[in-house]
Amino acid sequence: MLSHNQILPIYIQKIIIKLLCKHIDYNNKVIDIFQISSSKFDPKANQIKNDKLIMSIALVCHEWFKTLSNNLTVSVDLNFKERGNDKWSIIKRDNLKTLHLHYDPINSTFFKKMIYTGDSNNNNKNKNKNNNNNNNNNNKNNKNSNKNNNNNKNKNNKNKIPIQKRILIGLKNLNEKLMKLSTEQKQQQLFNRLIINTIDNISFQEEDYKMIQSLYQCKAIKNIHLFRYQVNNRTTMKSLQDIKKRVRKLYTLEIVNQFDKRIIIESIKHWYGSIRKLIIEYDNYMQPTFSDGYSEENSFRTNSELYEFLFTKIIEKEKEINYLSNLESLSFKGTQFTIQDLVELIFSNQTTSIPKLKYLSIGLCFINLIYFLTNENERGQISRCVCNSIIRFNSENNNNNNNSYFGIVTKEQLEEQTKEFNSQWSQLLQLLNNNQVLIGLELTHSCNNQLSKSEPSQSFIINFTSAITSIKNLQKFSLVGIESTTIFNQITKENKSISLFNLTTFSSPQRLESLSKEIQQLIDLNPHINEFQLLNGKFIPENYDYLYTTEFNFKKKQLKEKNK
C-alpha cells in the first residue's frame, strides 16, 4: 500500500498518461449525431474539457509533456504545428493519424484553429444591460469602490467561461496542408483518416458533393468519416457512386424529395453500418424527377408505400441483413402517418427492425387526432380533416363512395372510422407502454389544413398525454404547430421523468408573450423540468421556407455547470 509521500514509478506514470491519451483521442473523434439532452453531451463542452485535460498533463513536468505529445494522434481542426521543429508542440505533425475538421457549408470554409477568450457574449450583454444601474450605484458607493473592484475581479476570474473562436480556412489552403501531410515520408503511412463534421443543421448536397470531390487526393480521402450527406432529387447513381468511393462512414443520411428506390436503397445499404440518424423529407408540391433508369416501378407514390419500403423490403434483402439495425434517430418531415403505420411498421417491428431507436420525429394531422381523441359529447363544432393522416379518409370500406371522393363523410362512415381508430389506438398504447428504448419524441402538425388556435378539449388532452407519459424512459418531448401549454402541464403531472421540453409555434408577438409567461409558471411549479425551449416560425416567401427564432429558453443551472 502506497503512503502519501510515495511516488509511482515513471513507467506506471507513462502507462496512465498513454491511457489518458487514448481517452482524449477517442473524444476528439466523436461526432455528436444524436443529442437528446445537452446535459448528456455537448461538443463545445467536450472540446474544452479535453483541452483542459491536455494542458493539466502537459504542464506537470517535461516527462509527462513528452509522453503526452508522443501519444496524441488526433487533431481537431489544424491545431498542430505545421512547419519547423515541433519538439515543443503538444500535438505533433509526425504522430498525426486523424484530422477532425469542422466544415461550414454556408460559407464553404473549414475551421483552421480554435482560440479561447475569457469573456462570453452573455457577460457582455449583462454588462451593457446593467450599465445605467452601475453608474448610479457608483456615485453612492465611492468609499467602497476599491474593495468592491477587488472582489469583482476575483469573482470574474472564477466565473470566466472559455469561449471558442475559430480561424477559418478555404478549400484551396486546406488542400495545400493535406498535400504536405500526405507527402512527407513519416506521414505517408500514418495519416489515414479524415473526419468532416458540419457545424450547421443545413445541408447543401451540391456544395457538399463539390467539396468532397475537390479534396486533395491522398490516403485519408478514401477514408472520410462524414457527419451528414443529403440525397435529393438531383442525386444520380453516378454522383452517389462517386461519393461512395470516398466516404467510408456516414453518420446522418438525409433523403429529400428523392423518389428513385434504387438510389435510396443503394445509399442506405452502403452506409448502413455507420448510419445513426435517418432524415426523410418530402414536399407536398414536389413531383418525381426522371433520371436514367427511372420508372414508376422504381418509385413510390404514397406515404404508406414509402414506409413499407423502408421497414419491410430493405430488411428482407439478401443475407437477412437489417439495414436499419443501427439507427438511433429517425425523422420524417412533410409526410403523414396513420395510427396503423405507427402500429404495424414502427412500434410492432421495433425490436427486430430498429431496436436502437431512441429518437422519433413524425408528422401527424392534429385536426384528426383531436377529433378522434375527443369524447363525442365534447366534439361540438369539431370536425375531422379530409386528409389521410391518423385514419385514412378513403378507407377500403368507402373507396367507391362518391361522397368521400368530394370530402364528405356520412355519419355511418364516421362511426366506422371511430371504431377503427379506437382499436388501433388501443394497440398503440400497449406498444408504447412496453417500449423500453425511446427517450425522445417529436410530433408535428403536418397537414395542408390549418390547426385551430383554440385550446383543445379536456378529453383530448387527457387521452393524448396518457399515451406520451406511458413511454417509460422518455426524457424529451417536443410539439410543433400547437399553441397549448396545457398539454405540457398534464404531462408534468403524470410523468416526472420527462424533463426536457420543446414547443414550436407560428404565433403572433402577443401570443408569444402569453406563452412565455405560461411556460415560466409551469417551470416554477415543476422543479424537475431541466429544459424548456419555445421557438417561433415565420414564413419567408422568397425562400419558400420558415425562419425560426428562439422566444424562450430555460436551462437549469446545474446542467450549464456540468458542461463547463
Coordinates of C-alpha atoms in Angstrom, one line a residue:
M1 CA 0.0 0.0 0.0
L2 CA 1.4 3.4 -1.0
S3 CA 1.8 6.2 1.5
H4 CA 1.0 9.8 0.7
N5 CA 4.7 10.6 0.1
Q6 CA 5.5 7.7 -2.2
I7 CA 5.7 8.4 -6.0
L8 CA 4.6 6.0 -8.7
P9 CA 7.5 4.6 -10.8
I10 CA 7.9 6.6 -14.1
Y11 CA 6.9 3.6 -16.3
I12 CA 3.5 3.4 -14.4
Q13 CA 3.0 7.1 -14.8
K14 CA 3.6 6.7 -18.6
I15 CA 1.1 3.9 -18.8
I16 CA -1.5 6.1 -17.1
I17 CA -0.8 9.0 -19.5
K18 CA -1.0 6.7 -22.5
L19 CA -4.4 5.6 -21.3
L20 CA -5.5 9.2 -20.9
C21 CA -4.2 9.9 -24.5
K22 CA -6.5 7.1 -25.8
H23 CA -9.4 8.7 -23.9
I24 CA -8.5 12.2 -25.4
D25 CA -8.2 10.8 -28.9
Y26 CA -11.5 9.0 -28.6
N27 CA -13.3 12.1 -27.5
N28 CA -11.7 14.2 -30.2
K29 CA -13.0 11.8 -32.8
V30 CA -16.6 11.8 -31.5
I31 CA -19.3 13.2 -33.8
D32 CA -22.4 14.1 -31.9
I33 CA -25.1 12.9 -34.2
F34 CA -27.7 12.3 -31.6
Q35 CA -28.3 14.9 -28.9
I36 CA -31.4 14.4 -26.8
S37 CA -30.1 16.4 -23.9
S38 CA -27.2 18.9 -23.8
S39 CA -26.5 17.6 -20.3
K40 CA -25.5 14.2 -21.9
F41 CA -23.0 15.5 -24.4
D42 CA -22.1 19.0 -25.6
P43 CA -19.5 19.2 -28.3
K44 CA -18.1 22.5 -27.2
A45 CA -18.0 21.5 -23.6
N46 CA -16.4 18.2 -24.6
Q47 CA -13.7 20.1 -26.5
I48 CA -13.0 22.5 -23.6
K49 CA -12.7 19.6 -21.1
N50 CA -10.3 17.8 -23.5
D51 CA -8.1 20.9 -23.9
K52 CA -8.1 21.4 -20.1
L53 CA -7.0 17.8 -19.5
I54 CA -4.3 18.1 -22.1
M55 CA -2.9 21.3 -20.5
S56 CA -3.1 19.9 -17.0
I57 CA -1.0 16.9 -18.0
A58 CA 1.5 18.8 -20.2
L59 CA 2.3 21.4 -17.5
V60 CA 3.3 18.9 -14.8
C61 CA 6.8 18.1 -16.0
H62 CA 8.9 17.5 -19.1
E63 CA 8.5 13.7 -18.9
W64 CA 4.7 14.0 -18.8
F65 CA 4.7 16.5 -21.7
K66 CA 6.9 14.2 -23.8
T67 CA 4.7 11.1 -23.2
L68 CA 1.6 13.1 -23.9
S69 CA 2.8 14.7 -27.2
N70 CA 4.2 11.3 -28.4
N71 CA 0.9 9.5 -28.0
L72 CA -1.8 12.0 -29.2
T73 CA -2.8 11.1 -32.7
V74 CA -5.9 13.2 -33.4
S75 CA -6.0 16.8 -34.2
V76 CA -9.3 18.8 -34.0
D77 CA -9.1 21.2 -36.9
L78 CA -5.5 22.2 -37.8
N79 CA -4.3 22.6 -34.1
F80 CA -0.8 21.3 -34.6
K81 CA 2.5 22.9 -35.6
E82 CA 2.7 22.7 -39.4
R83 CA 6.3 23.8 -40.1
G84 CA 9.7 23.7 -38.4
N85 CA 10.7 21.8 -35.4
D86 CA 7.6 20.5 -33.5
K87 CA 9.6 19.4 -30.5
W88 CA 7.6 21.6 -28.2
S89 CA 4.2 21.1 -29.9
I90 CA 1.7 19.1 -27.9
I91 CA 0.1 17.6 -31.0
K92 CA 2.9 16.6 -33.3
R93 CA 2.6 16.6 -37.0
D94 CA 4.7 13.4 -37.2
N95 CA 2.3 11.4 -35.0
L96 CA -0.9 12.6 -36.7
K97 CA -3.3 9.8 -37.8
T98 CA -6.7 11.5 -37.9
L99 CA -7.8 15.0 -38.8
H100 CA -11.2 16.1 -37.4
L101 CA -12.3 19.1 -39.5
H102 CA -15.3 21.3 -38.9
Y103 CA -17.0 22.4 -42.1
D104 CA -19.2 25.4 -42.6
P105 CA -21.5 24.5 -45.6
I106 CA -23.0 28.0 -45.8
N107 CA -19.6 29.8 -46.4
S108 CA -17.8 26.7 -47.8
T109 CA -15.0 27.1 -45.3
F110 CA -13.2 24.9 -42.8
F111 CA -12.0 25.8 -39.3
K112 CA -8.3 26.1 -39.1
K113 CA -7.7 26.7 -35.4
M114 CA -9.6 27.4 -32.3
I115 CA -8.7 30.0 -29.7
Y116 CA -10.2 30.9 -26.4
T117 CA -11.3 34.2 -25.0
G118 CA -12.3 34.6 -21.3
D119 CA -15.4 36.8 -21.7
S120 CA -18.6 35.4 -23.1
N121 CA -21.1 37.3 -25.1
N122 CA -23.6 36.8 -22.3
N123 CA -21.4 38.5 -19.8
N124 CA -21.0 41.4 -22.2
K125 CA -24.8 41.6 -22.7
N126 CA -25.3 41.7 -19.0
K127 CA -22.7 44.4 -18.6
N128 CA -24.5 46.5 -21.2
K129 CA -27.9 46.0 -19.6
N130 CA -26.6 46.9 -16.2
N131 CA -24.6 50.0 -17.2
N132 CA -27.1 52.6 -16.1
N133 CA -27.7 50.9 -12.8
N134 CA -24.0 50.6 -12.1
N135 CA -23.4 54.3 -13.0
N136 CA -26.0 55.3 -10.5
N137 CA -24.7 53.0 -7.8
N138 CA -21.1 54.0 -8.3
N139 CA -21.8 57.6 -7.1
K140 CA -23.3 56.2 -3.9
N141 CA -20.6 53.7 -3.2
N142 CA -17.3 55.6 -3.9
K143 CA -16.0 54.8 -0.4
N144 CA -16.1 51.1 -1.0
S145 CA -15.2 51.1 -4.7
N146 CA -11.7 49.7 -4.2
K147 CA -12.9 46.8 -2.1
N148 CA -15.8 46.0 -4.5
N149 CA -13.5 46.2 -7.5
N150 CA -11.1 43.7 -6.0
N151 CA -13.9 41.3 -5.1
N152 CA -15.4 41.6 -8.5
K153 CA -12.1 40.8 -10.2
N154 CA -11.8 37.6 -8.1
K155 CA -15.4 36.6 -8.9
N156 CA -14.9 37.4 -12.6
N157 CA -11.8 35.3 -12.8
K158 CA -13.6 32.3 -11.3
N159 CA -16.7 32.7 -13.4
K160 CA -15.0 33.3 -16.8
I161 CA -16.2 30.8 -19.4
P162 CA -13.8 30.0 -22.2
I163 CA -15.5 30.9 -25.5
Q164 CA -14.3 29.3 -28.7
K165 CA -13.4 31.5 -31.6
R166 CA -12.4 29.9 -34.9
I167 CA -9.9 31.0 -37.6
L168 CA -11.3 30.0 -41.0
I169 CA -9.5 28.5 -44.0
G170 CA -10.7 27.9 -47.6
L171 CA -10.6 24.7 -49.5
K172 CA -7.5 25.7 -51.6
N173 CA -5.4 26.3 -48.4
L174 CA -6.7 23.2 -46.8
N175 CA -5.7 21.1 -49.8
E176 CA -2.1 22.5 -49.6
K177 CA -1.9 21.3 -45.9
L178 CA -3.4 17.9 -46.8
M179 CA -0.8 17.6 -49.6
K180 CA 2.1 18.4 -47.1
L181 CA 0.7 15.9 -44.6
S182 CA 0.3 13.1 -47.0
T183 CA 3.6 13.6 -49.0
E184 CA 6.0 13.8 -46.0
Q185 CA 7.7 10.4 -45.7
K186 CA 6.9 9.9 -42.0
Q187 CA 3.2 10.8 -42.6
Q188 CA 2.6 8.6 -45.7
Q189 CA 1.6 5.6 -43.6
L190 CA 0.2 7.3 -40.5
F191 CA -2.3 9.9 -41.8
N192 CA -5.2 7.8 -42.9
R193 CA -8.5 9.2 -41.7
L194 CA -10.4 12.4 -42.3
I195 CA -13.5 13.3 -40.2
I196 CA -15.7 16.1 -41.6
N197 CA -18.2 17.5 -39.2
T198 CA -20.7 20.1 -40.4
I199 CA -21.3 22.9 -37.9
D200 CA -24.9 23.6 -39.0
N201 CA -28.1 21.6 -39.5
I202 CA -28.3 22.9 -43.0
S203 CA -27.1 20.6 -45.8
F204 CA -26.3 21.6 -49.4
Q205 CA -26.0 18.4 -51.5
E206 CA -24.4 20.2 -54.4
E207 CA -21.8 22.1 -52.3
D208 CA -21.0 19.0 -50.2
Y209 CA -20.5 16.9 -53.3
K210 CA -18.2 19.5 -54.8
M211 CA -16.2 19.9 -51.6
I212 CA -15.7 16.1 -51.2
Q213 CA -14.7 15.7 -54.9
S214 CA -12.3 18.7 -54.7
L215 CA -10.3 17.5 -51.6
Y216 CA -6.7 16.6 -52.3
Q217 CA -6.2 13.0 -53.4
C218 CA -4.4 11.2 -50.6
K219 CA -4.8 8.1 -48.5
A220 CA -7.1 9.8 -46.0
I221 CA -9.5 10.9 -48.7
K222 CA -10.6 7.2 -49.2
N223 CA -11.3 7.0 -45.5
I224 CA -13.6 10.0 -44.9
H225 CA -16.0 9.9 -41.9
L226 CA -18.8 12.3 -42.8
F227 CA -21.3 13.8 -40.4
R228 CA -24.1 14.4 -42.9
Y229 CA -24.9 13.9 -46.6
Q230 CA -28.1 14.7 -48.5
V231 CA -29.5 12.5 -51.2
N232 CA -32.1 14.6 -53.1
N233 CA -33.9 14.9 -56.4
R234 CA -30.7 16.0 -58.1
T235 CA -28.7 13.0 -57.0
T236 CA -27.9 10.4 -59.7
M237 CA -26.5 6.9 -59.5
K238 CA -23.2 8.3 -60.8
S239 CA -22.8 11.0 -58.2
L240 CA -23.8 8.6 -55.5
Q241 CA -21.1 6.1 -56.7
D242 CA -18.5 9.0 -56.7
I243 CA -19.3 9.8 -53.0
K244 CA -19.3 6.1 -52.0
K245 CA -15.7 5.8 -53.2
R246 CA -14.5 8.4 -50.7
V247 CA -16.9 8.4 -47.8
R248 CA -16.3 5.2 -45.7
K249 CA -18.6 6.1 -42.8
L250 CA -21.7 8.3 -42.9
Y251 CA -23.5 9.1 -39.7
T252 CA -26.5 11.2 -40.9
L253 CA -28.3 10.4 -44.1
E254 CA -30.9 12.9 -45.4
I255 CA -33.3 11.7 -48.2
V256 CA -35.0 14.8 -49.5
N257 CA -37.6 14.7 -52.4
Q258 CA -35.9 11.6 -53.8
F259 CA -38.4 9.1 -55.4
D260 CA -36.0 6.7 -57.0
K261 CA -36.0 3.5 -54.9
R262 CA -32.6 2.4 -56.4
I263 CA -30.8 5.5 -55.1
I264 CA -32.5 5.3 -51.7
I265 CA -31.7 1.6 -51.2
E266 CA -28.1 1.9 -52.5
S267 CA -27.4 4.8 -50.1
I268 CA -28.8 3.0 -47.1
K269 CA -27.2 -0.3 -48.0
H270 CA -23.8 1.2 -48.5
W271 CA -23.6 3.1 -45.2
Y272 CA -26.0 1.0 -43.0
G273 CA -23.2 0.0 -40.7
S274 CA -22.5 3.6 -39.7
I275 CA -25.8 5.5 -40.2
R276 CA -27.2 6.5 -36.8
K277 CA -29.6 9.2 -38.0
L278 CA -32.0 9.0 -40.9
I279 CA -34.0 12.1 -42.1
I280 CA -36.7 11.7 -44.7
E281 CA -38.3 14.8 -46.1
Y282 CA -40.8 15.4 -48.9
D283 CA -42.5 18.5 -50.1
N284 CA -46.2 18.1 -51.0
Y285 CA -45.7 20.1 -54.2
M286 CA -42.6 18.2 -55.3
Q287 CA -43.1 15.8 -58.3
P288 CA -40.7 12.9 -59.2
T289 CA -37.8 13.9 -61.4
F290 CA -37.0 11.4 -64.2
S291 CA -33.3 10.2 -64.3
D292 CA -31.5 7.4 -66.0
G293 CA -33.3 4.1 -65.5
Y294 CA -36.2 5.8 -63.6
S295 CA -39.6 4.3 -64.0
E296 CA -42.8 4.0 -62.0
E297 CA -41.8 0.6 -60.8
N298 CA -38.7 2.2 -59.2
S299 CA -40.7 4.9 -57.4
F300 CA -43.4 5.1 -54.7
R301 CA -46.5 7.3 -54.8
T302 CA -47.9 7.2 -51.3
N303 CA -46.6 7.6 -47.8
S304 CA -47.6 4.1 -46.9
E305 CA -45.6 2.7 -49.8
L306 CA -42.6 4.6 -48.6
Y307 CA -42.9 3.3 -45.0
E308 CA -43.5 -0.2 -46.2
F309 CA -40.5 0.0 -48.5
L310 CA -38.2 1.3 -45.7
F311 CA -39.3 -1.0 -42.9
T312 CA -40.1 -4.2 -44.8
K313 CA -38.4 -4.5 -48.2
I314 CA -35.0 -3.4 -47.2
I315 CA -34.9 -5.6 -44.1
E316 CA -35.7 -8.7 -46.1
K317 CA -32.9 -8.3 -48.6
E318 CA -30.1 -10.8 -49.1
K319 CA -28.3 -12.4 -46.1
E320 CA -31.1 -11.2 -43.9
I321 CA -29.2 -8.0 -43.1
N322 CA -31.2 -5.5 -41.1
Y323 CA -30.3 -2.2 -42.8
L324 CA -32.0 -0.1 -40.1
S325 CA -30.5 -2.0 -37.1
N326 CA -28.0 0.8 -36.1
L327 CA -30.5 3.7 -36.4
E328 CA -30.8 5.8 -33.2
S329 CA -32.7 8.7 -34.7
L330 CA -35.5 8.6 -37.3
S331 CA -37.1 11.8 -38.6
F332 CA -39.9 12.2 -41.1
K333 CA -40.7 15.7 -42.5
G334 CA -43.6 16.6 -44.8
T335 CA -45.1 13.1 -44.6
Q336 CA -48.2 12.0 -42.7
F337 CA -48.6 8.9 -40.5
T338 CA -51.7 6.9 -39.8
I339 CA -52.1 5.1 -36.4
Q340 CA -51.9 1.9 -38.4
D341 CA -48.5 2.9 -39.8
L342 CA -47.2 3.5 -36.3
V343 CA -48.6 0.2 -35.0
E344 CA -47.7 -2.1 -37.9
L345 CA -44.5 -0.6 -39.3
I346 CA -42.6 1.2 -36.4
F347 CA -43.5 0.0 -32.9
S348 CA -44.5 -3.6 -33.7
N349 CA -41.3 -4.1 -35.6
Q350 CA -39.0 -2.0 -33.4
T351 CA -37.4 -4.9 -31.5
T352 CA -36.4 -6.6 -34.8
S353 CA -36.1 -3.7 -37.4
I354 CA -35.0 -0.7 -35.4
P355 CA -34.0 -2.0 -32.0
K356 CA -31.8 1.0 -31.1
L357 CA -34.3 3.7 -32.0
K358 CA -34.0 6.4 -29.3
Y359 CA -35.5 9.4 -31.1
L360 CA -38.5 9.6 -33.3
S361 CA -39.9 12.6 -35.2
I362 CA -43.0 12.2 -37.2
G363 CA -45.8 14.3 -38.8
L364 CA -49.5 13.8 -38.0
C365 CA -52.7 15.7 -38.7
F366 CA -53.6 17.1 -35.2
I367 CA -57.0 18.1 -36.5
N368 CA -57.9 14.4 -37.0
L369 CA -56.1 13.4 -33.8
I370 CA -58.0 15.9 -31.8
Y371 CA -61.3 14.8 -33.4
F372 CA -60.8 11.1 -32.7
L373 CA -59.4 11.6 -29.2
T374 CA -62.2 14.0 -28.1
N375 CA -65.2 12.4 -26.4
E376 CA -68.4 12.7 -28.5
N377 CA -70.2 14.9 -26.0
E378 CA -67.3 17.4 -26.2
R379 CA -66.9 17.5 -30.0
G380 CA -69.4 20.2 -30.7
Q381 CA -68.2 22.1 -33.8
I382 CA -65.0 19.9 -34.1
S383 CA -64.9 18.0 -37.4
R384 CA -62.4 15.6 -39.0
C385 CA -60.0 16.6 -41.7
V386 CA -60.3 15.2 -45.2
C387 CA -56.6 14.2 -45.3
N388 CA -55.4 10.6 -44.9
S389 CA -53.4 11.1 -41.6
I390 CA -54.4 9.2 -38.4
I391 CA -57.2 7.3 -40.2
R392 CA -57.4 7.2 -44.0
F393 CA -60.2 9.3 -45.3
N394 CA -60.8 6.9 -48.2
S395 CA -60.6 3.6 -46.5
E396 CA -61.3 0.3 -48.2
N397 CA -64.9 0.4 -47.0
N398 CA -65.7 3.7 -48.7
N399 CA -63.3 3.8 -51.6
N400 CA -66.2 3.6 -54.1
N401 CA -68.3 6.1 -52.3
N402 CA -68.7 9.3 -54.4
N403 CA -69.3 11.5 -51.3
S404 CA -66.0 10.5 -49.7
Y405 CA -64.3 11.5 -53.0
F406 CA -65.6 15.0 -52.6
G407 CA -64.6 15.2 -48.9
I408 CA -68.0 14.3 -47.5
V409 CA -68.3 11.5 -44.9
T410 CA -71.6 10.1 -43.7
K411 CA -72.5 9.6 -40.1
E412 CA -72.2 5.8 -40.6
Q413 CA -68.7 6.2 -42.1
L414 CA -67.6 8.4 -39.2
E415 CA -68.8 5.8 -36.7
E416 CA -66.9 3.1 -38.6
Q417 CA -63.7 5.2 -38.7
T418 CA -64.1 5.9 -35.0
K419 CA -64.3 2.2 -34.2
E420 CA -61.2 1.6 -36.4
F421 CA -59.3 4.4 -34.7
N422 CA -60.2 3.2 -31.2
S423 CA -59.0 -0.3 -32.0
Q424 CA -55.7 0.9 -33.4
W425 CA -55.2 3.5 -30.6
S426 CA -55.6 0.7 -28.1
Q427 CA -52.8 -1.3 -29.8
L428 CA -50.6 1.7 -30.0
L429 CA -51.0 2.4 -26.2
Q430 CA -50.0 -1.1 -25.4
L431 CA -46.9 -0.9 -27.7
L432 CA -45.8 2.5 -26.2
N433 CA -46.3 1.1 -22.7
N434 CA -43.9 -1.8 -23.5
N435 CA -41.3 0.4 -25.2
Q436 CA -38.0 0.5 -23.2
V437 CA -35.8 2.3 -25.7
L438 CA -37.4 5.6 -26.9
I439 CA -36.1 8.6 -25.0
G440 CA -37.1 11.4 -27.4
L441 CA -40.3 12.1 -29.3
E442 CA -41.3 15.0 -31.6
L443 CA -44.8 15.3 -33.0
T444 CA -45.5 17.9 -35.8
H445 CA -48.8 19.0 -37.2
S446 CA -48.3 18.0 -40.8
C447 CA -51.3 18.9 -42.9
N448 CA -52.3 21.5 -45.5
N449 CA -55.2 22.5 -43.4
Q450 CA -54.5 24.9 -40.6
L451 CA -55.0 23.8 -37.0
S452 CA -57.3 25.9 -34.8
K453 CA -55.5 28.1 -32.3
S454 CA -58.1 27.5 -29.6
E455 CA -57.4 25.2 -26.6
P456 CA -58.0 21.5 -27.3
S457 CA -60.7 19.7 -25.4
Q458 CA -60.0 18.3 -21.9
S459 CA -60.8 14.8 -23.0
F460 CA -58.2 15.1 -25.9
I461 CA -55.5 16.4 -23.5
I462 CA -56.1 13.5 -21.1
N463 CA -56.2 10.8 -23.8
F464 CA -53.3 12.3 -25.7
T465 CA -51.0 12.8 -22.7
S466 CA -51.7 9.4 -21.4
A467 CA -50.0 7.9 -24.5
I468 CA -47.0 10.2 -24.1
T469 CA -46.5 9.5 -20.4
S470 CA -46.8 5.8 -20.8
I471 CA -43.4 5.6 -22.5
K472 CA -41.3 4.6 -19.5
N473 CA -37.9 6.0 -20.4
L474 CA -39.0 9.1 -22.3
Q475 CA -36.8 12.1 -21.4
K476 CA -37.7 14.7 -24.1
F477 CA -41.0 15.7 -25.7
S478 CA -41.4 18.2 -28.5
L479 CA -44.5 19.6 -30.1
V480 CA -44.6 21.6 -33.4
G481 CA -47.6 23.5 -34.5
I482 CA -49.8 23.6 -31.4
E483 CA -50.0 26.6 -29.1
S484 CA -51.2 24.7 -26.0
T485 CA -49.2 24.7 -22.8
T486 CA -52.0 22.7 -21.1
I487 CA -50.6 19.5 -22.8
F488 CA -47.2 20.0 -21.1
N489 CA -48.9 20.8 -17.8
Q490 CA -50.7 17.5 -17.9
I491 CA -47.5 15.6 -18.9
T492 CA -45.6 17.1 -15.9
K493 CA -48.3 15.9 -13.6
E494 CA -48.3 12.3 -14.9
N495 CA -44.6 11.6 -15.6
K496 CA -41.7 13.4 -13.8
S497 CA -39.0 11.6 -15.7
I498 CA -39.8 13.7 -18.8
S499 CA -37.8 16.8 -18.0
L500 CA -36.8 18.3 -21.5
F501 CA -39.5 20.1 -23.5
N502 CA -39.7 21.9 -26.8
L503 CA -42.6 23.9 -28.2
T504 CA -42.6 25.3 -31.7
T505 CA -45.4 27.6 -32.8
F506 CA -46.3 30.0 -35.5
S507 CA -47.8 32.7 -33.3
S508 CA -48.2 36.5 -33.0
P509 CA -46.0 38.6 -30.7
Q510 CA -48.8 39.0 -28.2
R511 CA -49.5 35.2 -28.1
L512 CA -45.7 34.5 -27.7
E513 CA -45.6 36.8 -24.7
S514 CA -48.5 35.0 -23.2
L515 CA -47.0 31.6 -23.9
S516 CA -43.6 32.6 -22.4
K517 CA -45.4 33.6 -19.1
E518 CA -47.4 30.3 -19.1
I519 CA -44.2 28.3 -19.6
Q520 CA -42.4 30.2 -16.8
Q521 CA -45.3 29.4 -14.4
L522 CA -45.1 25.8 -15.5
I523 CA -41.3 25.7 -14.7
D524 CA -41.9 27.4 -11.3
L525 CA -44.4 24.7 -10.3
N526 CA -42.3 21.8 -11.6
P527 CA -38.7 21.9 -10.4
H528 CA -37.9 18.6 -12.2
I529 CA -38.0 20.4 -15.6
N530 CA -34.4 20.8 -16.8
E531 CA -35.0 22.5 -20.1
F532 CA -37.9 24.2 -21.9
Q533 CA -37.5 26.0 -25.2
L534 CA -40.1 28.0 -27.2
L535 CA -39.4 28.5 -30.9
N536 CA -41.5 30.5 -33.3
G537 CA -41.6 30.1 -37.1
K538 CA -42.2 32.9 -39.6
F539 CA -42.8 32.1 -43.3
I540 CA -40.3 33.7 -45.7
P541 CA -42.0 33.8 -49.1
E542 CA -38.7 34.5 -51.0
N543 CA -37.1 31.2 -49.7
Y544 CA -40.4 29.3 -49.5
D545 CA -39.3 28.3 -46.0
Y546 CA -39.6 29.2 -42.4
L547 CA -37.3 31.2 -40.2
Y548 CA -37.2 30.0 -36.6
T549 CA -36.4 32.3 -33.7
T550 CA -35.9 31.3 -30.0
E551 CA -38.5 33.2 -27.9
F552 CA -37.9 31.4 -24.6
N553 CA -35.0 29.3 -23.5
F554 CA -34.8 27.8 -20.0
K555 CA -31.9 25.6 -19.0
K556 CA -31.4 24.5 -15.4
K557 CA -28.2 25.9 -13.8
Q558 CA -26.8 22.6 -12.8
L559 CA -26.8 21.5 -16.4
K560 CA -24.9 24.5 -17.5
E561 CA -22.3 24.0 -14.8
K562 CA -21.8 20.3 -15.8
N563 CA -20.8 21.5 -19.3
K564 CA -18.2 24.0 -18.1

